[in-house]
mmCIF file of C-alpha atoms in Angstrom:
data_model
loop_
_atom_site.group_PDB
_atom_site.id
_atom_site.type_symbol
_atom_site.label_atom_id
_atom_site.label_comp_id
_atom_site.label_asym_id
_atom_site.label_seq_id
_atom_site.Cartn_x
_atom_site.Cartn_y
_atom_site.Cartn_z
ATOM 1 C CA MET J 24 8.051 1.952 12.828
ATOM 2 C CA TYR J 25 5.825 1.811 9.790
ATOM 3 C CA LEU J 26 4.555 4.901 7.999
ATOM 4 C CA TYR J 27 1.664 2.855 6.606
ATOM 5 C CA PRO J 28 1.177 0.028 9.147
ATOM 6 C CA TRP J 29 -1.699 -1.538 7.170
ATOM 7 C CA ARG J 30 0.636 -2.220 4.240
ATOM 8 C CA ALA J 31 2.998 -4.206 6.404
ATOM 9 C CA GLY J 32 0.314 -6.294 8.117
ATOM 10 C CA HIS J 33 0.976 -4.433 11.368
ATOM 11 C CA PRO J 34 -0.857 -6.052 14.337
ATOM 12 C CA ASP J 35 -2.291 -2.712 15.494
ATOM 13 C CA MET J 36 -4.419 -2.597 12.369
ATOM 14 C CA ARG J 37 -7.128 -4.977 13.575
ATOM 15 C CA GLU J 38 -9.423 -1.982 14.226
ATOM 16 C CA PRO J 39 -9.893 1.049 11.982
ATOM 17 C CA CYS J 40 -6.540 2.804 12.034
ATOM 18 C CA GLY J 41 -5.782 2.463 15.732
ATOM 19 C CA MET J 42 -5.362 6.180 16.329
ATOM 20 C CA PHE J 43 -6.926 7.805 13.245
ATOM 21 C CA ARG J 44 -10.681 7.308 12.907
ATOM 22 C CA ASN J 45 -11.785 10.677 11.551
ATOM 23 C CA LEU J 46 -9.665 12.476 8.949
ATOM 24 C CA LEU J 47 -9.966 15.971 7.513
ATOM 25 C CA VAL J 48 -8.297 17.098 4.299
ATOM 26 C CA ALA J 49 -8.210 20.816 3.510
ATOM 27 C CA VAL J 50 -8.465 21.460 -0.234
ATOM 28 C CA ASP J 51 -7.922 24.551 -2.359
ATOM 29 C CA GLY J 52 -7.416 23.162 -5.860
ATOM 30 C CA SER J 53 -3.608 23.388 -5.826
ATOM 31 C CA LYS J 54 -1.279 20.513 -6.767
ATOM 32 C CA HIS J 55 -0.236 20.112 -3.117
ATOM 33 C CA SER J 56 -3.901 19.970 -2.150
ATOM 34 C CA ARG J 57 -4.430 17.220 -4.732
ATOM 35 C CA ARG J 58 -1.598 15.231 -3.160
ATOM 36 C CA ALA J 59 -3.158 15.767 0.282
ATOM 37 C CA VAL J 60 -6.451 14.316 -1.027
ATOM 38 C CA ILE J 61 -4.634 11.273 -2.425
ATOM 39 C CA THR J 62 -2.817 10.748 0.894
ATOM 40 C CA GLY J 63 -5.985 11.202 2.956
ATOM 41 C CA ALA J 64 -7.922 8.853 0.674
ATOM 42 C CA ASP J 65 -5.169 6.246 1.047
ATOM 43 C CA PHE J 66 -5.415 6.456 4.839
ATOM 44 C CA ALA J 67 -9.217 6.295 4.709
ATOM 45 C CA LYS J 68 -9.260 3.350 2.303
ATOM 46 C CA HIS J 69 -6.854 1.148 4.213
ATOM 47 C CA ALA J 70 -7.933 2.097 7.708
ATOM 48 C CA GLY J 71 -11.688 2.299 7.143
ATOM 49 C CA THR J 72 -11.906 5.831 8.503
ATOM 50 C CA LYS J 73 -14.216 8.738 7.703
ATOM 51 C CA LEU J 74 -12.823 11.397 5.392
ATOM 52 C CA THR J 75 -14.033 15.001 5.431
ATOM 53 C CA LEU J 76 -12.938 17.361 2.666
ATOM 54 C CA VAL J 77 -13.168 21.063 3.461
ATOM 55 C CA HIS J 78 -12.678 24.144 1.310
ATOM 56 C CA VAL J 79 -12.671 27.521 3.034
ATOM 57 C CA LEU J 80 -13.579 30.653 1.133
ATOM 58 C CA ASP J 81 -11.396 33.328 2.650
ATOM 59 C CA ARG J 82 -12.934 36.002 0.433
ATOM 60 C CA PRO J 83 -16.650 35.329 0.102
ATOM 61 C CA GLY J 84 -17.292 38.125 -2.394
ATOM 62 C CA GLY J 85 -20.008 40.701 -2.461
ATOM 63 C CA TYR J 86 -23.635 40.704 -3.457
ATOM 64 C CA GLN J 87 -23.109 43.130 -6.328
ATOM 65 C CA VAL J 88 -23.205 41.953 -9.931
ATOM 66 C CA PRO J 89 -19.732 42.086 -11.516
ATOM 67 C CA ARG J 90 -19.472 44.719 -14.222
ATOM 68 C CA GLU J 91 -18.597 42.055 -16.800
ATOM 69 C CA LEU J 92 -21.908 40.254 -16.182
ATOM 70 C CA LYS J 93 -24.315 43.212 -16.083
ATOM 71 C CA ALA J 94 -25.259 42.942 -19.773
ATOM 72 C CA PHE J 95 -25.720 39.162 -19.445
ATOM 73 C CA ASN J 96 -27.907 39.659 -16.388
ATOM 74 C CA GLU J 97 -30.103 42.152 -18.229
ATOM 75 C CA LEU J 98 -30.499 39.910 -21.294
ATOM 76 C CA GLU J 99 -31.188 36.697 -19.412
ATOM 77 C CA HIS J 100 -33.091 38.239 -16.490
ATOM 78 C CA ILE J 101 -30.981 36.469 -13.929
ATOM 79 C CA ARG J 102 -28.742 37.826 -11.227
ATOM 80 C CA ILE J 103 -25.300 36.343 -10.678
ATOM 81 C CA THR J 104 -23.247 37.979 -7.971
ATOM 82 C CA GLU J 105 -19.558 37.794 -7.207
ATOM 83 C CA ARG J 106 -20.481 35.711 -4.152
ATOM 84 C CA ASP J 107 -22.330 33.198 -6.383
ATOM 85 C CA ILE J 108 -19.308 32.833 -8.663
ATOM 86 C CA ILE J 109 -16.853 32.322 -5.784
ATOM 87 C CA ALA J 110 -19.139 29.792 -4.056
ATOM 88 C CA ALA J 111 -19.593 27.879 -7.335
ATOM 89 C CA ALA J 112 -15.811 27.715 -7.768
ATOM 90 C CA GLY J 113 -15.476 26.408 -4.197
ATOM 91 C CA GLN J 114 -18.130 23.748 -4.823
ATOM 92 C CA GLU J 115 -16.282 22.646 -7.977
ATOM 93 C CA ILE J 116 -13.002 22.357 -6.042
ATOM 94 C CA LEU J 117 -14.781 20.160 -3.480
ATOM 95 C CA ALA J 118 -16.522 18.044 -6.136
ATOM 96 C CA SER J 119 -13.220 17.419 -7.905
ATOM 97 C CA ALA J 120 -11.520 16.476 -4.616
ATOM 98 C CA GLU J 121 -14.397 14.143 -3.710
ATOM 99 C CA ARG J 122 -14.186 12.382 -7.096
ATOM 100 C CA LEU J 123 -10.443 11.944 -6.626
ATOM 101 C CA ALA J 124 -10.850 10.579 -3.071
ATOM 102 C CA ARG J 125 -13.509 8.096 -4.196
ATOM 103 C CA ASP J 126 -11.404 7.085 -7.224
ATOM 104 C CA LYS J 127 -8.544 6.351 -4.813
ATOM 105 C CA GLY J 128 -10.800 4.089 -2.755
ATOM 106 C CA ALA J 129 -12.009 6.238 0.143
ATOM 107 C CA GLY J 130 -15.355 4.931 1.357
ATOM 108 C CA GLU J 131 -17.147 7.417 3.612
ATOM 109 C CA VAL J 132 -16.427 10.884 2.185
ATOM 110 C CA SER J 133 -18.186 14.126 3.107
ATOM 111 C CA THR J 134 -17.560 17.689 1.944
ATOM 112 C CA ARG J 135 -17.889 21.099 3.586
ATOM 113 C CA LEU J 136 -17.747 24.551 2.047
ATOM 114 C CA GLU J 137 -17.049 27.178 4.711
ATOM 115 C CA MET J 138 -16.282 30.902 4.869
ATOM 116 C CA GLY J 139 -13.714 32.727 6.973
ATOM 117 C CA ASP J 140 -10.071 32.579 7.858
ATOM 118 C CA PRO J 141 -8.948 29.128 6.612
ATOM 119 C CA ALA J 142 -6.744 28.228 9.595
ATOM 120 C CA ARG J 143 -9.333 29.358 12.162
ATOM 121 C CA VAL J 144 -12.223 27.597 10.383
ATOM 122 C CA ILE J 145 -10.256 24.352 10.003
ATOM 123 C CA ALA J 146 -9.292 24.449 13.698
ATOM 124 C CA GLU J 147 -12.959 24.928 14.671
ATOM 125 C CA ILE J 148 -14.041 21.968 12.515
ATOM 126 C CA VAL J 149 -11.303 19.802 14.054
ATOM 127 C CA GLU J 150 -12.591 20.577 17.532
ATOM 128 C CA ARG J 151 -16.326 20.205 16.726
ATOM 129 C CA GLN J 152 -16.016 16.966 14.735
ATOM 130 C CA GLY J 153 -13.361 15.233 16.822
ATOM 131 C CA ILE J 154 -10.882 15.023 13.936
ATOM 132 C CA ASP J 155 -7.875 12.782 14.642
ATOM 133 C CA LEU J 156 -5.706 13.738 11.661
ATOM 134 C CA VAL J 157 -5.588 16.828 9.454
ATOM 135 C CA VAL J 158 -3.941 16.433 6.044
ATOM 136 C CA LEU J 159 -2.923 19.618 4.242
ATOM 137 C CA GLY J 160 -0.849 20.571 1.251
ATOM 138 C CA ARG J 161 2.402 22.316 2.106
ATOM 139 C CA ARG J 162 1.692 25.217 -0.191
ATOM 140 C CA GLY J 163 -1.686 26.189 -1.510
ATOM 141 C CA LEU J 164 -2.911 28.843 -3.873
ATOM 142 C CA GLY J 165 -2.160 31.667 -1.432
ATOM 143 C CA GLU J 166 1.621 31.253 -1.628
ATOM 144 C CA VAL J 167 2.608 34.948 -1.494
ATOM 145 C CA GLY J 168 0.379 35.638 1.499
ATOM 146 C CA GLY J 169 1.686 32.483 3.145
ATOM 147 C CA LEU J 170 5.245 33.718 2.818
ATOM 148 C CA LEU J 171 4.367 37.021 4.455
ATOM 149 C CA LEU J 172 1.840 35.980 7.099
ATOM 150 C CA GLY J 173 2.516 32.284 7.633
ATOM 151 C CA SER J 174 1.004 29.420 5.707
ATOM 152 C CA VAL J 175 -2.362 27.875 6.495
ATOM 153 C CA SER J 176 -0.689 24.509 7.123
ATOM 154 C CA HIS J 177 1.659 26.064 9.696
ATOM 155 C CA LYS J 178 -1.153 27.974 11.418
ATOM 156 C CA VAL J 179 -3.389 24.883 11.570
ATOM 157 C CA SER J 180 -0.620 22.703 12.990
ATOM 158 C CA GLN J 181 -0.110 25.279 15.754
ATOM 159 C CA ALA J 182 -3.836 25.704 16.480
ATOM 160 C CA VAL J 183 -5.050 22.092 16.756
ATOM 161 C CA ASP J 184 -4.377 19.352 19.290
ATOM 162 C CA CYS J 185 -4.617 16.452 16.813
ATOM 163 C CA SER J 186 -1.939 15.186 14.451
ATOM 164 C CA CYS J 187 -1.246 17.085 11.243
ATOM 165 C CA LEU J 188 0.315 15.717 8.090
ATOM 166 C CA THR J 189 1.714 18.238 5.628
ATOM 167 C CA VAL J 190 2.079 16.880 2.095
ATOM 168 C CA LYS J 191 4.469 18.173 -0.573
#
């Protein structure tokens, strides 16, 4: 059995990745997430599959202006809320992951920024988009919470019917 059949000239690789045609990689900016992007991009590149990168904001933030930015807001006559800052950080995480995936040779790459419980949101995307393989980092940025409540990767692998690959 080959882990990467396309590297060994496996006969099942005449079509885009026999069983994996639509991949999802969950990203959070951690080093394990980065490795998941590299792994997902490698699959996508060699198998000609679609790659979706998703970042889930589990704490969307409020609409109030953070105390630290009130003076700036008054001087510049703009309003930046906590929600704006968190969403901008999420977009930057996705943009960085997309650059990495494209640099590693992934062709068709899309990104999604979502809000909610990460495991639940990822499971919903898997069902709606017909995802065949979910690639996740073993440990993300929420390590302490993961130890107490169960990691996102564990919850996702229990909640979805497709294959899951957890990357260290």
